[in-house]
Coordinates of C-alpha atoms and ligand atoms in Angstrom, one line a residue:
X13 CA 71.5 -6.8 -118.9
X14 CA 71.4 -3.0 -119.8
X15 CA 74.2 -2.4 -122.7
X16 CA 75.9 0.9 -123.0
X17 CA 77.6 1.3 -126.0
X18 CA 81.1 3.2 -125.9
X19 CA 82.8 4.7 -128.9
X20 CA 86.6 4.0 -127.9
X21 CA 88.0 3.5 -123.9
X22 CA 87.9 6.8 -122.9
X23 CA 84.2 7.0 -123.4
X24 CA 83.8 3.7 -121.8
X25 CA 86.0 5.0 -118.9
X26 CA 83.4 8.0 -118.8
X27 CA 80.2 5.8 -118.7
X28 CA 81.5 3.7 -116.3
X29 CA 82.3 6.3 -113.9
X30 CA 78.9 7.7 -114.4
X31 CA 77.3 4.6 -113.1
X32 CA 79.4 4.8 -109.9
X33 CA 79.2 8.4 -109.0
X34 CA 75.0 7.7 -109.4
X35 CA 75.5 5.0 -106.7
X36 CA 77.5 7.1 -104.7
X37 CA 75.7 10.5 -104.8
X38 CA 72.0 8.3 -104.6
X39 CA 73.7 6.2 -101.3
X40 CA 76.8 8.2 -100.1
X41 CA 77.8 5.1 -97.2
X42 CA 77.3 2.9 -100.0
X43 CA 79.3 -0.5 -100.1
X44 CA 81.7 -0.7 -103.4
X45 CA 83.6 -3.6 -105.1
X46 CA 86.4 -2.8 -107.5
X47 CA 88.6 -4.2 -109.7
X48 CA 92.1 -3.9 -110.7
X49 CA 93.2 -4.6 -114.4
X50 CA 94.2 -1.8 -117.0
X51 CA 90.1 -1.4 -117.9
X52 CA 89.2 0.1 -114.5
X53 CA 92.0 2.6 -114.5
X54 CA 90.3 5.2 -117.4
X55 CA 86.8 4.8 -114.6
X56 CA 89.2 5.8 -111.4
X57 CA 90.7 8.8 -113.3
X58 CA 87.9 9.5 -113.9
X59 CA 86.3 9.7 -110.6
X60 CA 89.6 11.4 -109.1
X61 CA 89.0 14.1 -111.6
X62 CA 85.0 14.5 -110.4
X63 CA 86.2 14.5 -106.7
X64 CA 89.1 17.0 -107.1
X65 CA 85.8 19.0 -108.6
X66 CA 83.9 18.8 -105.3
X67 CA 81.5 16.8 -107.3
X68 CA 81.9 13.8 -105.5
X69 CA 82.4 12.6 -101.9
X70 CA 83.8 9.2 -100.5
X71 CA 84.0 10.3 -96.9
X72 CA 80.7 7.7 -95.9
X73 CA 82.1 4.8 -99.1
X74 CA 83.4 1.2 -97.7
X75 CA 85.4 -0.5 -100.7
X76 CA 85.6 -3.9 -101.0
X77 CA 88.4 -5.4 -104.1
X78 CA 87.7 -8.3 -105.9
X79 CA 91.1 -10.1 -105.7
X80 CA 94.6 -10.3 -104.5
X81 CA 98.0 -12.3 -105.4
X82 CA 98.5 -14.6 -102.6
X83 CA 102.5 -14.4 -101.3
X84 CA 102.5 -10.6 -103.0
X85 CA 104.2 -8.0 -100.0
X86 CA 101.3 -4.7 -100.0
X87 CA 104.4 -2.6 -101.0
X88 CA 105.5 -4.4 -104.1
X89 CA 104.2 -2.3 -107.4
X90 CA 102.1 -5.5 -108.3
X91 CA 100.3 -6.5 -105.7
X92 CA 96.5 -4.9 -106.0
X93 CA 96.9 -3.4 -102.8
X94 CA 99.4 -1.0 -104.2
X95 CA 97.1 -0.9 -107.6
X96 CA 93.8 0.2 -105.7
X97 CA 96.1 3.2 -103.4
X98 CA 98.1 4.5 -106.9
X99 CA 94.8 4.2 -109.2
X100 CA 92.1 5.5 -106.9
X101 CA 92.6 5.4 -103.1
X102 CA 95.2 8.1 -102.5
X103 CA 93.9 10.4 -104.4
X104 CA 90.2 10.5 -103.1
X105 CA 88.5 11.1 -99.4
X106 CA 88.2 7.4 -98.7
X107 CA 88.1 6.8 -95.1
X108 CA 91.2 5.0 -94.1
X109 CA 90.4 1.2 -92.6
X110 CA 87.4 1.9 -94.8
X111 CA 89.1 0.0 -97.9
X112 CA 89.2 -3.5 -98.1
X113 CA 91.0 -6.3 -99.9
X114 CA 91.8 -9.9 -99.3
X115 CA 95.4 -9.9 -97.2
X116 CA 97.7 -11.7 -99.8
X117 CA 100.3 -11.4 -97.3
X118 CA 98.1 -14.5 -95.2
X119 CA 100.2 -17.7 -96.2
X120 CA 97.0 -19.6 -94.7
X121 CA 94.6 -19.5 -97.4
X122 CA 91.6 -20.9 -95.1
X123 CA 92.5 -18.1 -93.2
X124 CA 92.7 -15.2 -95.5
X125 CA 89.2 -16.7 -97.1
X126 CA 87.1 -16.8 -93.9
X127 CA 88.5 -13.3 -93.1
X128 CA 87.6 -12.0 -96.0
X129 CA 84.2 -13.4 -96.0
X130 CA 83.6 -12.1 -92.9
X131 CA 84.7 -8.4 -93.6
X132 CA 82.3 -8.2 -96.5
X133 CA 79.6 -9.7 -94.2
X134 CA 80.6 -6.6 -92.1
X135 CA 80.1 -4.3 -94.0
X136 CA 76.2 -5.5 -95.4
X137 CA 76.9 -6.8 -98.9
X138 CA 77.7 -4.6 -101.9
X139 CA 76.0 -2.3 -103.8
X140 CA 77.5 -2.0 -106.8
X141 CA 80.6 -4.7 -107.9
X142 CA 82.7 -3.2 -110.5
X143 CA 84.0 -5.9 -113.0
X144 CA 86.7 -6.6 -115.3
X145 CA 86.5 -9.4 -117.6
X146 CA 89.1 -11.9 -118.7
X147 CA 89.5 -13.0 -122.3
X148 CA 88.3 -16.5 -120.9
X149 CA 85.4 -15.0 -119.4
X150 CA 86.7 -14.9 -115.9
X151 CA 85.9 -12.1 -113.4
X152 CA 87.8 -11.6 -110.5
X153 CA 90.2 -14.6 -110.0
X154 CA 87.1 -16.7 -111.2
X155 CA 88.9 -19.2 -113.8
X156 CA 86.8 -21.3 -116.2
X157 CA 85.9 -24.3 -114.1
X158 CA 83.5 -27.4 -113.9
X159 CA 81.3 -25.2 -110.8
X160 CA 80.9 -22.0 -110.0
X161 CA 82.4 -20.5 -106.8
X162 CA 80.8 -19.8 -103.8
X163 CA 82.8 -16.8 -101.8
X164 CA 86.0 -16.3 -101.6
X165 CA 88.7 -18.9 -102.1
X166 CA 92.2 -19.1 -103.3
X167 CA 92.8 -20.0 -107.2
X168 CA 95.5 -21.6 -109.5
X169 CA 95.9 -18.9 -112.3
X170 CA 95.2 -20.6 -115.6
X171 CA 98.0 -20.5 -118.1
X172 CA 95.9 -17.4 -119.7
X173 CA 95.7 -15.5 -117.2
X174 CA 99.3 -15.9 -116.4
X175 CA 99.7 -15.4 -120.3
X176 CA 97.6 -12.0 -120.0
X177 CA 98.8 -10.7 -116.5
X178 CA 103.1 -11.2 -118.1
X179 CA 103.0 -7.7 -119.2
X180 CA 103.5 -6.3 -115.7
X181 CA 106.0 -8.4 -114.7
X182 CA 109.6 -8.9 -115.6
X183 CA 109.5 -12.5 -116.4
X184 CA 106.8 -14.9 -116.7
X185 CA 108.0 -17.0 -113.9
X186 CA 107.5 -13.5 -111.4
X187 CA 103.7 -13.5 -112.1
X188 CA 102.2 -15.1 -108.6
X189 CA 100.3 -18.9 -109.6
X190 CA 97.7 -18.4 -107.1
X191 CA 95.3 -15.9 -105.9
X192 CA 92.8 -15.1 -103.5
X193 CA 89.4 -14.1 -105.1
X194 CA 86.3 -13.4 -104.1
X195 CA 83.5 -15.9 -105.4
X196 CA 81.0 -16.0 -107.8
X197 CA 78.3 -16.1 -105.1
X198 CA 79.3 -12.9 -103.2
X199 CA 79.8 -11.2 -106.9
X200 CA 75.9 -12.7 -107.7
X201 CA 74.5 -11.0 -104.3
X202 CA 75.8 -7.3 -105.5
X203 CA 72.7 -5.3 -106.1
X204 CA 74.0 -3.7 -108.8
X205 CA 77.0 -5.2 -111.2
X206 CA 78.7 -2.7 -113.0
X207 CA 81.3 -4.7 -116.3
X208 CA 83.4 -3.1 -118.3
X209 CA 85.1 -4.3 -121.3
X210 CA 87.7 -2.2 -124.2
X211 CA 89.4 -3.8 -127.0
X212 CA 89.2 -6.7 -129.2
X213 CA 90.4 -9.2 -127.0
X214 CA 87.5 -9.1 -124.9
X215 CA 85.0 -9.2 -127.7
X216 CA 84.4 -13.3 -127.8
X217 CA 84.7 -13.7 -123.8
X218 CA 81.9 -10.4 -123.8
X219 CA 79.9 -12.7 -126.3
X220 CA 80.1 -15.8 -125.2
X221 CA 79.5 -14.3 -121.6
X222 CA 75.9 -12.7 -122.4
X223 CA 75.0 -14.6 -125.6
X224 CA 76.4 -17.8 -125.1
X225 CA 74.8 -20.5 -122.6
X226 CA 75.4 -20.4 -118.8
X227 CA 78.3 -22.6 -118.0
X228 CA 80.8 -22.5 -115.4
X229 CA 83.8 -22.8 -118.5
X230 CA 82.7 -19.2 -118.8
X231 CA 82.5 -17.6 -115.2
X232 CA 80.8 -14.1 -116.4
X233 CA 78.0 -15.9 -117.8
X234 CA 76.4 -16.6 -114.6
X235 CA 75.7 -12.6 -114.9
X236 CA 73.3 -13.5 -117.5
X237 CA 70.8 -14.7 -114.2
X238 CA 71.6 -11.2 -112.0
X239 CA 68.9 -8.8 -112.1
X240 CA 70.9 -5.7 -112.5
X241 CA 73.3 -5.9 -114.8
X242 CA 75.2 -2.9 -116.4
X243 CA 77.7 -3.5 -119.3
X244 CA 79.9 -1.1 -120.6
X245 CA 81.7 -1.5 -123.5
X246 CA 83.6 0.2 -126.4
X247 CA 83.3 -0.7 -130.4
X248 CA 86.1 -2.9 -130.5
X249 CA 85.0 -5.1 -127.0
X250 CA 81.5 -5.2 -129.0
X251 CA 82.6 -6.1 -132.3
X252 CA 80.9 -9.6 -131.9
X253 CA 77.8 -8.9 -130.4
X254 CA 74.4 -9.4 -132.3
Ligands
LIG319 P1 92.3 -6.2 -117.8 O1 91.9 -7.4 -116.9 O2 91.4 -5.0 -117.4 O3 93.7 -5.9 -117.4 O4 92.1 -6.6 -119.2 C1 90.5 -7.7 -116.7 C2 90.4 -9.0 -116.0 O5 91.2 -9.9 -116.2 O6 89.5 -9.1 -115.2

């Protein structure tokens, strides 16, 4: 794991979008995975501000997202569909049909799995998987469990992430229970994994997750065994590491 310290989230937001223009510029048909969440959101700016530059160019970039609300309409303001267009896609020369995220809309989970499985076989794998991380350690939809994940599947949201995921909904009973997420398997496969982390609430999941042992109760800690593993991170997310 290569650690890049951040002073507050802007910087983070800065590093991280570093470490994805490199995998653009060095492989411009390169395969992404993003993330929704409010960490990414500093990194996308970010990148829309380099592009609107002419320093970057997404005309040759496939995108593959992490996760999706299953029984979430594209067009309502929650669903990650609408996150990914507002926070990144709109604004940048992504091909259209070139973006990719499990269909929420699919009632059929089998379904909505297989088909996603099959589009990120498609597309060859990813090069670099952006990642969030969830105070209990989860990334993507990847709840603490008793196994890790193979590819995607569809998930009960545990009662934190429910807890955490309140704020952008009206009423607790609006946030979705279930989710369709991309597994811990296809995240291991990414050449490169990209994690970012800001504020205090992620500084015990961010220890537990690299200095803690590798257990499924604590999903990023599987990252621990990927080869090429970039953390980014500002004071407050790092307050508890060594
Ligand atoms: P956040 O979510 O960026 O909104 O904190 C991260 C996650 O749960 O993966």
């Amino acid at each position: 794991m290569r650690l890049y310290k951040a002073k507050n989230y802007e910087d983070m937001s800065r590093k991280a979008a570093n470490i994805i223009s490199a995998q653009v510029i060095m492989k411009p048909d390169c395969v992404l995975g993003l993330a929704t969440g409010s960490t990414p959101i500093g990194t996308y700016k970010q990148l829309i501000e380099w592009y609107n530059k002419g320093d970057l160019d997404f005309s040759e970039v496939t995108t593959v997202n992490l996760d999706e609300y299953k029984g979430m309409p594209r067009e309502n303001s929650q669903s990650y569909y609408y996150f990914m267009h507002t926070n990144l896609f709109d604004h940048v020369n992504l091909q259209k049909g070139r973006s990719f995220l499990p269909d929420g809309t699919e009632p059929d989970s089998e379904k909505a799995c297989s088909d996603y499985n099959a589009v990120i076989h498609q597309v060859g794998g990813i090069d670099l998987q952006l990642l969030g991380i969830g105070r209990n350690g989860h990334i993507g939809f990847n709840e603490p469990a008793d196994h890790f994940s193979l590819e995607t599947h569809c998930v009960d949201l545990t009662p934190s992430t429910i807890d955490a995921n309140k704020r952008f909904f009206e009423k607790e009973e609006d946030v979705p229970r279930q989710a369709y997420t991309m597994g811990i398997k296809t995240i291991m496969q990414a050449k490169r994994v990209l994690l970012v982390a800001s504020g205090e609430d992620k500084a015990q999941a961010l220890y537990d997750s690299f200095y803690g042992p590798v257990t499924p109760a604590v999903p990023a800690s599987i990252l621990q065994y990927h080869r090429n593993v970039y953390v980014v991170a500002d004071e407050a997310a790092l307050s508890k590491m060594p």
